[in-house]
PDB file of C-alpha atoms and ligand atoms in Angstrom:
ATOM      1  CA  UNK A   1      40.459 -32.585   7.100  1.00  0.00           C
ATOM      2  CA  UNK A   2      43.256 -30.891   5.821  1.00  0.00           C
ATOM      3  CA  UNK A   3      42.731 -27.031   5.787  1.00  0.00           C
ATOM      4  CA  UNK A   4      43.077 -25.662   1.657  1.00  0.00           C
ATOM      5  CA  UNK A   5      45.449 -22.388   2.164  1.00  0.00           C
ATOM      6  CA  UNK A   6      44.925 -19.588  -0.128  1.00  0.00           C
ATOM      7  CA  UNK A   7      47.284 -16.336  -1.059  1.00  0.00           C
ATOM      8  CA  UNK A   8      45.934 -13.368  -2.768  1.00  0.00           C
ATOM      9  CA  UNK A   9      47.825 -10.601  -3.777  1.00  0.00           C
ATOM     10  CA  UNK A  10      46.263  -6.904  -4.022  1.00  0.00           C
ATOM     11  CA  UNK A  11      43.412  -7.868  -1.764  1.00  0.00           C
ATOM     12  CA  UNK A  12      42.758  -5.315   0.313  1.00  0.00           C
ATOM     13  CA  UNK A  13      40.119  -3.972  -1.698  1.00  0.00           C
ATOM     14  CA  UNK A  14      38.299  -4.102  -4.977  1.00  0.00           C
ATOM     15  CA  UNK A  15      38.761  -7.721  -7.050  1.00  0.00           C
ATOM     16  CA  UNK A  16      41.384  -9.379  -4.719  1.00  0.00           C
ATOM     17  CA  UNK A  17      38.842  -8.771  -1.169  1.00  0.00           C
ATOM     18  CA  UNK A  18      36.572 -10.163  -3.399  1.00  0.00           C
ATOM     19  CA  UNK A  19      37.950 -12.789  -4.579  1.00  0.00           C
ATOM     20  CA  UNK A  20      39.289 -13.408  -0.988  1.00  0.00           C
ATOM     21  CA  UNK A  21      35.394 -13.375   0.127  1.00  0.00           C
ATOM     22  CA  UNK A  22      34.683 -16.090  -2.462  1.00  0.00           C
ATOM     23  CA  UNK A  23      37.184 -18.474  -1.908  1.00  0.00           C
ATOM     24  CA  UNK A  24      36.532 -18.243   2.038  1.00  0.00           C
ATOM     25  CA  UNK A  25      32.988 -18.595   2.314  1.00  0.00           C
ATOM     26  CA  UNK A  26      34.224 -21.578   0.421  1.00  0.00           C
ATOM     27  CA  UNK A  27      35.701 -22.739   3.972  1.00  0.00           C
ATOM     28  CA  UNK A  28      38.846 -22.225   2.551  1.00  0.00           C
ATOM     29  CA  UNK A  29      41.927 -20.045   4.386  1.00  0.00           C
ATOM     30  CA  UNK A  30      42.405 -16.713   2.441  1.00  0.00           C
ATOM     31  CA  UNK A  31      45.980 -15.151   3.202  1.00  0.00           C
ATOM     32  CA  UNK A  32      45.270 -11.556   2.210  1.00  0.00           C
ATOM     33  CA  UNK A  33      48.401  -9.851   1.033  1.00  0.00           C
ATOM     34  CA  UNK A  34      48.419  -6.074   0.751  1.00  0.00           C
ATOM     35  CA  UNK A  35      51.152  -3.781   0.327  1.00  0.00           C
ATOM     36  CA  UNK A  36      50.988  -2.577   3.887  1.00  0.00           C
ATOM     37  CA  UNK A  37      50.586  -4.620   7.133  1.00  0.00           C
ATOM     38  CA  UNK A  38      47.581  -1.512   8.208  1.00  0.00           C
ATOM     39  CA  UNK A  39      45.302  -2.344   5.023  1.00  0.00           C
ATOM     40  CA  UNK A  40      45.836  -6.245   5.078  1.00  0.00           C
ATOM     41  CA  UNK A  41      44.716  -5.846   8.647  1.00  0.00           C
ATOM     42  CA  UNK A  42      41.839  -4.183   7.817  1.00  0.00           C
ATOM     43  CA  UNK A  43      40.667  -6.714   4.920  1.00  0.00           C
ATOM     44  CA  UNK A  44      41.204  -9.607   7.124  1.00  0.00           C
ATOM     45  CA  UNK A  45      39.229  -7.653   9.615  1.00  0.00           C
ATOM     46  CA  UNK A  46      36.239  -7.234   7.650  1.00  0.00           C
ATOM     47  CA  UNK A  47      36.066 -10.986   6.099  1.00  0.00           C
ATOM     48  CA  UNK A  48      36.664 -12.048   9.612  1.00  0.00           C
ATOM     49  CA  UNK A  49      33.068 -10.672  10.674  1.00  0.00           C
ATOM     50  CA  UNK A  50      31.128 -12.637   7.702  1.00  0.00           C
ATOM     51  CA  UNK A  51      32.824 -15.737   9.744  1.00  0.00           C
ATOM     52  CA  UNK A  52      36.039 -16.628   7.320  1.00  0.00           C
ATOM     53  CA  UNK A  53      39.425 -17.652   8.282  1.00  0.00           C
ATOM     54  CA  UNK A  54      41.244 -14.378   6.210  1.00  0.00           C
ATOM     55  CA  UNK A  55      44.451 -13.741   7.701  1.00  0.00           C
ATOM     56  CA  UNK A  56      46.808 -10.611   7.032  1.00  0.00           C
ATOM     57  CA  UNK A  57      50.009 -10.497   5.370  1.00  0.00           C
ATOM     58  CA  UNK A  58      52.162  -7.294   4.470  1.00  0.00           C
ATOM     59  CA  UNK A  59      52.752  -7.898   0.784  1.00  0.00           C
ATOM     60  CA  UNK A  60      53.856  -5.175  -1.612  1.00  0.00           C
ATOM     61  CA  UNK A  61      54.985  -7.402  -5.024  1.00  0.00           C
ATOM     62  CA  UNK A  62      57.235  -4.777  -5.702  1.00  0.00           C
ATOM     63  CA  UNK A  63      59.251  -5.591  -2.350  1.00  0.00           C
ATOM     64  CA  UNK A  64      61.950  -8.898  -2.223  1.00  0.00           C
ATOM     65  CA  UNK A  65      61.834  -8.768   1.524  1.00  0.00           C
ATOM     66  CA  UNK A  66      57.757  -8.970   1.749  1.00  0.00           C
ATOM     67  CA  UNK A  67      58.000 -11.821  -0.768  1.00  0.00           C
ATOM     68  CA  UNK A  68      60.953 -13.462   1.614  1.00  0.00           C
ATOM     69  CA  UNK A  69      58.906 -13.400   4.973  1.00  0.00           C
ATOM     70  CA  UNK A  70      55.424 -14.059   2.698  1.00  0.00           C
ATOM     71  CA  UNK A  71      56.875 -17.122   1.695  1.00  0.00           C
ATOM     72  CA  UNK A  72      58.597 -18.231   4.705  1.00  0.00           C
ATOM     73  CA  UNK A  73      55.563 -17.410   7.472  1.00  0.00           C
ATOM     74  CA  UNK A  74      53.408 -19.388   4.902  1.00  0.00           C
ATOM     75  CA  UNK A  75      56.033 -22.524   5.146  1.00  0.00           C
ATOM     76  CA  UNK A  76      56.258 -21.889   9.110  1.00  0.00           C
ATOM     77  CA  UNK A  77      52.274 -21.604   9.371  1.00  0.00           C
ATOM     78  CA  UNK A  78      50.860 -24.225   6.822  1.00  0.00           C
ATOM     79  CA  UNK A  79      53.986 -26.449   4.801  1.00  0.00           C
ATOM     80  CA  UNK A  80      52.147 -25.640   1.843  1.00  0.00           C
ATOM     81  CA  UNK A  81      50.320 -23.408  -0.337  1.00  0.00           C
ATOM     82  CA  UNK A  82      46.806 -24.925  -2.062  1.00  0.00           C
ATOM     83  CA  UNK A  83      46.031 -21.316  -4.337  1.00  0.00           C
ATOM     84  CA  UNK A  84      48.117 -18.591  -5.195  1.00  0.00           C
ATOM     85  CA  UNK A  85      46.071 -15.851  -7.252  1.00  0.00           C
ATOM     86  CA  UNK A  86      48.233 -13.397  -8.853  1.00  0.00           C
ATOM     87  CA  UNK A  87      45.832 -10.023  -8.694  1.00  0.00           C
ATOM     88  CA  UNK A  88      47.721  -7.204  -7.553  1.00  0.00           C
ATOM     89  CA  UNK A  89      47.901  -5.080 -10.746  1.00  0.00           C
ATOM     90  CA  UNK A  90      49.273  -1.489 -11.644  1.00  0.00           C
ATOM     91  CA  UNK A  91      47.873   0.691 -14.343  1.00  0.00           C
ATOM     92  CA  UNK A  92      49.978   3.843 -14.984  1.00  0.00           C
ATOM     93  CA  UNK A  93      49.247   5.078 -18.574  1.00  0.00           C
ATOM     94  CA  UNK A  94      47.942   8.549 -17.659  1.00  0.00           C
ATOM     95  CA  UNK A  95      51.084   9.553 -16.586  1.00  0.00           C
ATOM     96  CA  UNK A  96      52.517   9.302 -19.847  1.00  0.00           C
ATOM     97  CA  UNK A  97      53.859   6.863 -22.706  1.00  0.00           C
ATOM     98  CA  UNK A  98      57.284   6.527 -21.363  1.00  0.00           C
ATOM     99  CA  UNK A  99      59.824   3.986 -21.022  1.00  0.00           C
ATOM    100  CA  UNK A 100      59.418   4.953 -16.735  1.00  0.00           C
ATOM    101  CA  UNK A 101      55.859   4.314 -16.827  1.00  0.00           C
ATOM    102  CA  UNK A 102      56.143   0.954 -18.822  1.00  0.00           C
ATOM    103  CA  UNK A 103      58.858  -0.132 -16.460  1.00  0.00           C
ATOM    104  CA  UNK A 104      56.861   0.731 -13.213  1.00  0.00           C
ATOM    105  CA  UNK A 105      54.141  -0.768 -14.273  1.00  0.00           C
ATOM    106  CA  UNK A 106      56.118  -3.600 -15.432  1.00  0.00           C
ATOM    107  CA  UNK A 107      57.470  -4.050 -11.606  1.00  0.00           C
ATOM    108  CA  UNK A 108      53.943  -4.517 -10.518  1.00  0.00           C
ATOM    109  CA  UNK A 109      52.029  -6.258 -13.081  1.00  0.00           C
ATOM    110  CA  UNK A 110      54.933  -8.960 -14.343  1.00  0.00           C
ATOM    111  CA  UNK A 111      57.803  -8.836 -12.143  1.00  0.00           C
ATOM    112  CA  UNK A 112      55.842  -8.998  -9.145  1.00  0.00           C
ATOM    113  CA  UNK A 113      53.667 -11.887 -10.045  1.00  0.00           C
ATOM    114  CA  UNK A 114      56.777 -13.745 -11.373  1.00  0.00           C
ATOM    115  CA  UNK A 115      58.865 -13.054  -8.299  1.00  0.00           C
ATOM    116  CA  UNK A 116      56.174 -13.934  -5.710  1.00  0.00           C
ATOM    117  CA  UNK A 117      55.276 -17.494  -7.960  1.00  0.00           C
ATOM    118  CA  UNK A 118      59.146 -18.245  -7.777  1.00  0.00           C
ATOM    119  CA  UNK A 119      59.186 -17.863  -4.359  1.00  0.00           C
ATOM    120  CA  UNK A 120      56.476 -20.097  -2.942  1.00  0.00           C
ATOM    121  CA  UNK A 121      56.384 -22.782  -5.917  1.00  0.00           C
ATOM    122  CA  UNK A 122      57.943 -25.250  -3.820  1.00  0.00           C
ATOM    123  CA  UNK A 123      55.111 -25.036  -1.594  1.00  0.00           C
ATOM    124  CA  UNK A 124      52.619 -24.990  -4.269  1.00  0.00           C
ATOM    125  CA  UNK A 125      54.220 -28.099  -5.360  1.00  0.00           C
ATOM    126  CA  UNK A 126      53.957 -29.876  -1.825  1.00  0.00           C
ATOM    127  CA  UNK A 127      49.784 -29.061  -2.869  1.00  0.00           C
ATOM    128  CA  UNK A 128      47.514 -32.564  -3.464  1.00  0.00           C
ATOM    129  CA  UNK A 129      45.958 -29.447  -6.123  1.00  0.00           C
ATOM    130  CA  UNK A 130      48.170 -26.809  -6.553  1.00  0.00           C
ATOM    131  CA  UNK A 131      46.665 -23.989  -8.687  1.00  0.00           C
ATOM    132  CA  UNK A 132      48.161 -20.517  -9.574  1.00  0.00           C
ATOM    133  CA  UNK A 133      45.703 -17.552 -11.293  1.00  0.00           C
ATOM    134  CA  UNK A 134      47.430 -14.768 -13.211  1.00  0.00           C
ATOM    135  CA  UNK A 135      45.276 -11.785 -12.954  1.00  0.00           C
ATOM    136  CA  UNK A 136      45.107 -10.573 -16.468  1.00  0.00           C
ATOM    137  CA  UNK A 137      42.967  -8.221 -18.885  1.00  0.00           C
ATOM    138  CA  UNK A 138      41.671  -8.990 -22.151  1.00  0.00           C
ATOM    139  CA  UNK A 139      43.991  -5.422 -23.067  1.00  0.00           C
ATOM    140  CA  UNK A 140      46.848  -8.071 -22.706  1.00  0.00           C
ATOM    141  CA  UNK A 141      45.253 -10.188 -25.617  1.00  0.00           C
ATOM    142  CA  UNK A 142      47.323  -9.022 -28.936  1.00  0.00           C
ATOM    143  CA  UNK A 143      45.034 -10.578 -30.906  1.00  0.00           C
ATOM    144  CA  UNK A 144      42.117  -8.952 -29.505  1.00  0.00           C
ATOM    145  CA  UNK A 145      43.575  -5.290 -29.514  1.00  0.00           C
ATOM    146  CA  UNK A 146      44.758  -5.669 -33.132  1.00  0.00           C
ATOM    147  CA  UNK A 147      41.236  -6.858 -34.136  1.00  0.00           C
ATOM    148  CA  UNK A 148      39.044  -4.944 -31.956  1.00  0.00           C
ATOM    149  CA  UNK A 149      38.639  -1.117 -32.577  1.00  0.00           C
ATOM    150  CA  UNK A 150      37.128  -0.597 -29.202  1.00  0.00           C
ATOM    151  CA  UNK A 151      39.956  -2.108 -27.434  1.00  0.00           C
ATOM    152  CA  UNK A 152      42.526  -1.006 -29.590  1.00  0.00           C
ATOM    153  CA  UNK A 153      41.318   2.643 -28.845  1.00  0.00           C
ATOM    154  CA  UNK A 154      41.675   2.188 -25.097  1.00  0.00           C
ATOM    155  CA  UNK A 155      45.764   2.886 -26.060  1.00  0.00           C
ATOM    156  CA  UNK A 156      47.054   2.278 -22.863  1.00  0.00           C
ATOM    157  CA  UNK A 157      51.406   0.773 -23.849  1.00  0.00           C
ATOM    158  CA  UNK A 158      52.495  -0.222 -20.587  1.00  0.00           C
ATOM    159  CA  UNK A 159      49.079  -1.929 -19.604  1.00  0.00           C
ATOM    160  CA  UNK A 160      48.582  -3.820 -22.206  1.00  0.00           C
ATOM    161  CA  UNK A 161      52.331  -4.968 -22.628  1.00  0.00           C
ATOM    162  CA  UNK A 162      52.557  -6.006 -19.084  1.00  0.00           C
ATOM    163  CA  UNK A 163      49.718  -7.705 -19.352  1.00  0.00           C
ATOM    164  CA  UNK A 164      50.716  -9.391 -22.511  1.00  0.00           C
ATOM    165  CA  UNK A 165      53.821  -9.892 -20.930  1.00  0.00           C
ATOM    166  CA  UNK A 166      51.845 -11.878 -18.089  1.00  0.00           C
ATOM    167  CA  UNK A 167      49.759 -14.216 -20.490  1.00  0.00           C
ATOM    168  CA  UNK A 168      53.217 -15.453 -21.618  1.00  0.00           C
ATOM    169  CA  UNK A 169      54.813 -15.988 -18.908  1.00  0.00           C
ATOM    170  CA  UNK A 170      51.884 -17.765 -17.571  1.00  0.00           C
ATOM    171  CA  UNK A 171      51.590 -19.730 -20.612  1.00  0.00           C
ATOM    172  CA  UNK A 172      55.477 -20.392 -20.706  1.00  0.00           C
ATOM    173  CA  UNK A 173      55.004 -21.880 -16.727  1.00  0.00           C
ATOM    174  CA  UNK A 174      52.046 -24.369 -17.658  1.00  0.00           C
ATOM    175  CA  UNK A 175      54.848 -25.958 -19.872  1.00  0.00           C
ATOM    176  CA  UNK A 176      57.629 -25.937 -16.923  1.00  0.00           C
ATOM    177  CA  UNK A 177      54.592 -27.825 -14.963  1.00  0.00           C
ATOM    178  CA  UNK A 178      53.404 -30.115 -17.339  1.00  0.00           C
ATOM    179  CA  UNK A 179      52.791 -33.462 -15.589  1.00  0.00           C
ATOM    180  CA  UNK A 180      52.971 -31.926 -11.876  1.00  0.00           C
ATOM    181  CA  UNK A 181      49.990 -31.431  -9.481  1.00  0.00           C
ATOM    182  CA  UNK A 182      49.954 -27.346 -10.032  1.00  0.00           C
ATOM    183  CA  UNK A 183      47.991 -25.984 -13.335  1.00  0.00           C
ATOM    184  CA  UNK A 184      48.478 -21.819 -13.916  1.00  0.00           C
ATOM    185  CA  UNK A 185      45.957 -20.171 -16.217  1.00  0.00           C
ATOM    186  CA  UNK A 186      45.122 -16.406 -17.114  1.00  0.00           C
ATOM    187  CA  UNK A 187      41.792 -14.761 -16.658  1.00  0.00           C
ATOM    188  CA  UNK A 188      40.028 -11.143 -17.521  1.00  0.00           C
ATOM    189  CA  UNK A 189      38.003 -10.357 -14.828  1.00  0.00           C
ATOM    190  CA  UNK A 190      35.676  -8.513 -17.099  1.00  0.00           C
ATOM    191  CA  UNK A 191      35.036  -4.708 -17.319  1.00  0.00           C
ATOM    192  CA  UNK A 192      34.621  -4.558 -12.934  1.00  0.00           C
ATOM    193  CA  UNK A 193      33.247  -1.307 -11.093  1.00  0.00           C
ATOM    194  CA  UNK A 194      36.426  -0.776  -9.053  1.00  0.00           C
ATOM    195  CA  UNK A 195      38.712   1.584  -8.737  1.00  0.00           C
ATOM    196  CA  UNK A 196      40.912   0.834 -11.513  1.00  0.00           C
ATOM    197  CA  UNK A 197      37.863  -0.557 -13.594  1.00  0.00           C
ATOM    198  CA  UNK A 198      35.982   3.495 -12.952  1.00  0.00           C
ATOM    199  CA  UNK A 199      32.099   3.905 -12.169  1.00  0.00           C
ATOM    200  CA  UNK A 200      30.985   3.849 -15.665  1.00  0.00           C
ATOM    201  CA  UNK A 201      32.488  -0.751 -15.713  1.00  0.00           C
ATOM    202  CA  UNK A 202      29.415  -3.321 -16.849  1.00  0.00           C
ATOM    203  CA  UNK A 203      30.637  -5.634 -13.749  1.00  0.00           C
ATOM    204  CA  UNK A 204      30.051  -5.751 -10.518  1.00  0.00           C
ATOM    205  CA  UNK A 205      32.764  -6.742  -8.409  1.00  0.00           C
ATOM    206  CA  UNK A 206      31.206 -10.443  -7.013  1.00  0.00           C
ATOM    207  CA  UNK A 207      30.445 -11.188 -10.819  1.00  0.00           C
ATOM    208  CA  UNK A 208      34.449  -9.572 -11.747  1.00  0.00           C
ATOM    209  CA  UNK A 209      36.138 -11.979  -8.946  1.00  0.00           C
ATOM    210  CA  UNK A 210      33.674 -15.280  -9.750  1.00  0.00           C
ATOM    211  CA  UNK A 211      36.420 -16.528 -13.001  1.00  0.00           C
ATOM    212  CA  UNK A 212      39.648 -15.972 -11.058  1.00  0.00           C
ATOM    213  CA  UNK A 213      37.678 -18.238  -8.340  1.00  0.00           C
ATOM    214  CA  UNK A 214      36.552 -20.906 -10.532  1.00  0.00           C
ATOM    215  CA  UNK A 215      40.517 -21.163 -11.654  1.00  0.00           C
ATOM    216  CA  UNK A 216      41.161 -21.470  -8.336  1.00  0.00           C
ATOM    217  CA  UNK A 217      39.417 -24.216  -7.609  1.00  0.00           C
ATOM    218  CA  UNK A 218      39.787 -26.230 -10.413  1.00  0.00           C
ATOM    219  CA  UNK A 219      39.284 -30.211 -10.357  1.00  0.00           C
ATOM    220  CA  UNK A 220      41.770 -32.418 -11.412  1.00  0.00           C
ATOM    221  CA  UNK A 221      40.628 -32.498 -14.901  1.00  0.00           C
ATOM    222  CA  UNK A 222      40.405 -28.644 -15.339  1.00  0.00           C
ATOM    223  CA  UNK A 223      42.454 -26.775 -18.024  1.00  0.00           C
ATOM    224  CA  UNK A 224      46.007 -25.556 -17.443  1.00  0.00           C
ATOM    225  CA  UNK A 225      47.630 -22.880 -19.814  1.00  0.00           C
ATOM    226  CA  UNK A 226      44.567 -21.098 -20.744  1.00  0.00           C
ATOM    227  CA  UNK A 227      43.481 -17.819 -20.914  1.00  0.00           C
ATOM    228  CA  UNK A 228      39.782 -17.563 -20.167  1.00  0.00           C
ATOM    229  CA  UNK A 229      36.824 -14.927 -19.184  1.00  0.00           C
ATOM    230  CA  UNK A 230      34.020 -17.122 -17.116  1.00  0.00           C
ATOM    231  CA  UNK A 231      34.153 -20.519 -19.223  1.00  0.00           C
ATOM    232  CA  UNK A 232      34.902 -18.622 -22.428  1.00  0.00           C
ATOM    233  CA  UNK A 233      38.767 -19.369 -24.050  1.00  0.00           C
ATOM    234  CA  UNK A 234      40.180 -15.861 -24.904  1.00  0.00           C
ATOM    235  CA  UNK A 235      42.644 -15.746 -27.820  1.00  0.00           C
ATOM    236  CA  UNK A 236      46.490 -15.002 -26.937  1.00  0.00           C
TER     237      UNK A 236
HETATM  238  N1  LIG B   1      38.597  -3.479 -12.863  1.00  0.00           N
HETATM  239  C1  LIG B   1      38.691  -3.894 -14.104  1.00  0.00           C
HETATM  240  O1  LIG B   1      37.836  -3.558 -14.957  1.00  0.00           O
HETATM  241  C2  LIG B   1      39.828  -4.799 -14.524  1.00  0.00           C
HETATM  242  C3  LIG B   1      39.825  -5.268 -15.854  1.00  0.00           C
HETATM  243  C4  LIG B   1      40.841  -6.132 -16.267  1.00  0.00           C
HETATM  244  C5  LIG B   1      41.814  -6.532 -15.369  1.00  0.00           C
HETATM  245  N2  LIG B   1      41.805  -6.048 -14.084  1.00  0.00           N
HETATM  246  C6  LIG B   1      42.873  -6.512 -13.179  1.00  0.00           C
HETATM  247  O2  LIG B   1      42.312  -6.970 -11.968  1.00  0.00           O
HETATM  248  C7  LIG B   1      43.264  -6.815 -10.894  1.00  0.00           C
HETATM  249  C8  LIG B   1      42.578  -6.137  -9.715  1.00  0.00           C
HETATM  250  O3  LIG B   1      42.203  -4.830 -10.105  1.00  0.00           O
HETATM  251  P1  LIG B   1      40.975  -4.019  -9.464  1.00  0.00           P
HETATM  252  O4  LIG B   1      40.085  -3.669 -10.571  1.00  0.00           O
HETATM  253  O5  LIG B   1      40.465  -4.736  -8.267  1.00  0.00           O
HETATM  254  O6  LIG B   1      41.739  -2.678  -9.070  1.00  0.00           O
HETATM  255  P2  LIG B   1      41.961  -1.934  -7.685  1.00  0.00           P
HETATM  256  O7  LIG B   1      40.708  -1.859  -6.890  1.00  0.00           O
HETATM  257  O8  LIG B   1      42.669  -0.676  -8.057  1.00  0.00           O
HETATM  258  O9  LIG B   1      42.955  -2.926  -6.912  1.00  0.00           O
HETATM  259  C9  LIG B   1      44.284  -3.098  -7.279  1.00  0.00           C
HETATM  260  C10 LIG B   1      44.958  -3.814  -6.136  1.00  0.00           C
HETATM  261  O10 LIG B   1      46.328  -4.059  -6.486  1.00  0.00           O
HETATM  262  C11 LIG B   1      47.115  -3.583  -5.395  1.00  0.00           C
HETATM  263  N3  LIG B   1      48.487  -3.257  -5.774  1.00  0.00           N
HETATM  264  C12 LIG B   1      48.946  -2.315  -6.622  1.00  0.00           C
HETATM  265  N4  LIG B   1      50.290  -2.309  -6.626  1.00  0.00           N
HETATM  266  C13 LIG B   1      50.683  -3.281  -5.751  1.00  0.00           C
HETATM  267  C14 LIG B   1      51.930  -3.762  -5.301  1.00  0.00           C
HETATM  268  N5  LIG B   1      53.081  -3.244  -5.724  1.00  0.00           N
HETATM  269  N6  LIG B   1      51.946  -4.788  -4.406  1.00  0.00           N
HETATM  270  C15 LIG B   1      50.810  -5.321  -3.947  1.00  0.00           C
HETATM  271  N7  LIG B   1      49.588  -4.887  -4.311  1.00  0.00           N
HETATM  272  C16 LIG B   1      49.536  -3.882  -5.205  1.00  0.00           C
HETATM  273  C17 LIG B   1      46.362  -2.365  -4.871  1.00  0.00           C
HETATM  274  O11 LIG B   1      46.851  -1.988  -3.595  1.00  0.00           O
HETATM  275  P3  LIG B   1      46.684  -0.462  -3.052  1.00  0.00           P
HETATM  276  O12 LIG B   1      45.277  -0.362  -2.516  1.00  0.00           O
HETATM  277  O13 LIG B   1      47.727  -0.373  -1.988  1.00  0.00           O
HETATM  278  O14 LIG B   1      46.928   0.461  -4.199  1.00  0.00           O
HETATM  279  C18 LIG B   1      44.968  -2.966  -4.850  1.00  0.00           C
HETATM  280  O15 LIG B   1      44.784  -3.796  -3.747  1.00  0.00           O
HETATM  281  C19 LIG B   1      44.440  -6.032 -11.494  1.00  0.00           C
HETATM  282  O16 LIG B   1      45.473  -6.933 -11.828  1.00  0.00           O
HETATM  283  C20 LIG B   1      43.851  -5.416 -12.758  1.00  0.00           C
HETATM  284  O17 LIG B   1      44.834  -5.160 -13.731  1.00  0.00           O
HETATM  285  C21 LIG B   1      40.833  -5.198 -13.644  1.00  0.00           C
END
């Protein structure tokens, strides 16, 4: 049988390994980018000894010549890509409220995502199923933080526009592939225990990675150019 070939961005630790674990105890090939060869080496490394097929591959978003030789070893190795799972994600607010800090985290948590996804949809395309998950946070939900006092006090600019940012883009390429074999959607991973997510996060990280998985793996009949948290819709 044809071997299903996974990339995951940001997944040497935290969500992305996690969501890395999932997929391949699936039986499914996890490509585990990282922004250094050293820590996707060590991810693949440790998924390798619970008996997965996790390969390394040096992947900082930020970086046109990863995303170059990302795209072409996957071509060379495989012809295709089955998942791509946008998760690498920057969150810069303490710094400051600048117009540096929004565009740095910007670079990571749009550009990146968009850059990478232009750069191997061909090969998502040559997919029987090809699915792409865009790593988002409910903070990128305007209708949520204008509503919601609780999230609206988190006041975090650049995170939340770059992740608002991210839900329309993603919703923007579910129209571009209307009618074609690859679906995109946005999740929220939940509040995770991580290191971006802090100790005091609701979620563990197996429950945090389990809706970016189920996107992953969608059937034919699954939902493109949503924006959901477990089976739950979230509002734009
Ligand atoms: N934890 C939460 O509560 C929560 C809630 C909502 C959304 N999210 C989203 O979930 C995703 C994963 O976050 P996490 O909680 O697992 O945080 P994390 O443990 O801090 O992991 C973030 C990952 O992104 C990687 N990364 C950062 N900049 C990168 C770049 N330029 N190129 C490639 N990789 C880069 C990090 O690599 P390094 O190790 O090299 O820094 C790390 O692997 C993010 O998109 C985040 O915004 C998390």
């Amino acid at each position: 049988m044809e071997k299903t070939i996974a990339l995951i961005t940001g997944a040497n630790k935290g969500i992305g390994l996690e969501i890395g674990r999932q997929l391949g105890r699936q039986g499914i090939t996890v490509l585990l980018g990282a922004r250094s060869l050293a820590k996707a080496e060590a991810a693949a490394s440790q998924l390798q000894a619970e008996h997965i097929q996790a390969y390394p591959i040096e992947l900082d978003v930020t970086d046109s010549g990863h995303i170059r030789s990302a795209a072409a070893k996957i071509e060379a190795d495989y012809g295709k890509l089955d998942i791509l799972v946008n998760n690498a994600g920057t969150y810069l607010d303490h710094e400051g409220n600048n117009t540096d800090v929004m565009r740095r985290t910007f670079e990571v948590n749009l550009f990146g995502a968009h850059a990478l996804t232009a750069a191997v949809l061909h090969l998502l395309s040559a997919s029987p199923a090809g699915r792409i998950v865009n790593q988002s946070s409910i903070l990128g939900s305007v209708a949520t933080i204008l509503e919601d006092e609780m999230y609206a006090s988190a006041a975090v600019p650049a995170y939340t526009a770059s992740k608002a940012a991210l839900n329309a883009w993603t919703a923007q390429l579910s129209i571009q592939l209307k009618g074609t074999n690859v679906k995109v959607n946005a999740c929220h991973p939940g509040w995770v225990k991580t290191d971006m997510g802090g100790d005091n996060a609701v979620m563990e990280i197996d429950e945090g990675a389990a809706t970016a998985v189920s996107l992953a793996t969608l059937p034919d009949d699954g939902p493109t150019g949503g924006f959901f948290h477990k089976s739950a819709n979230l509002p734009w």
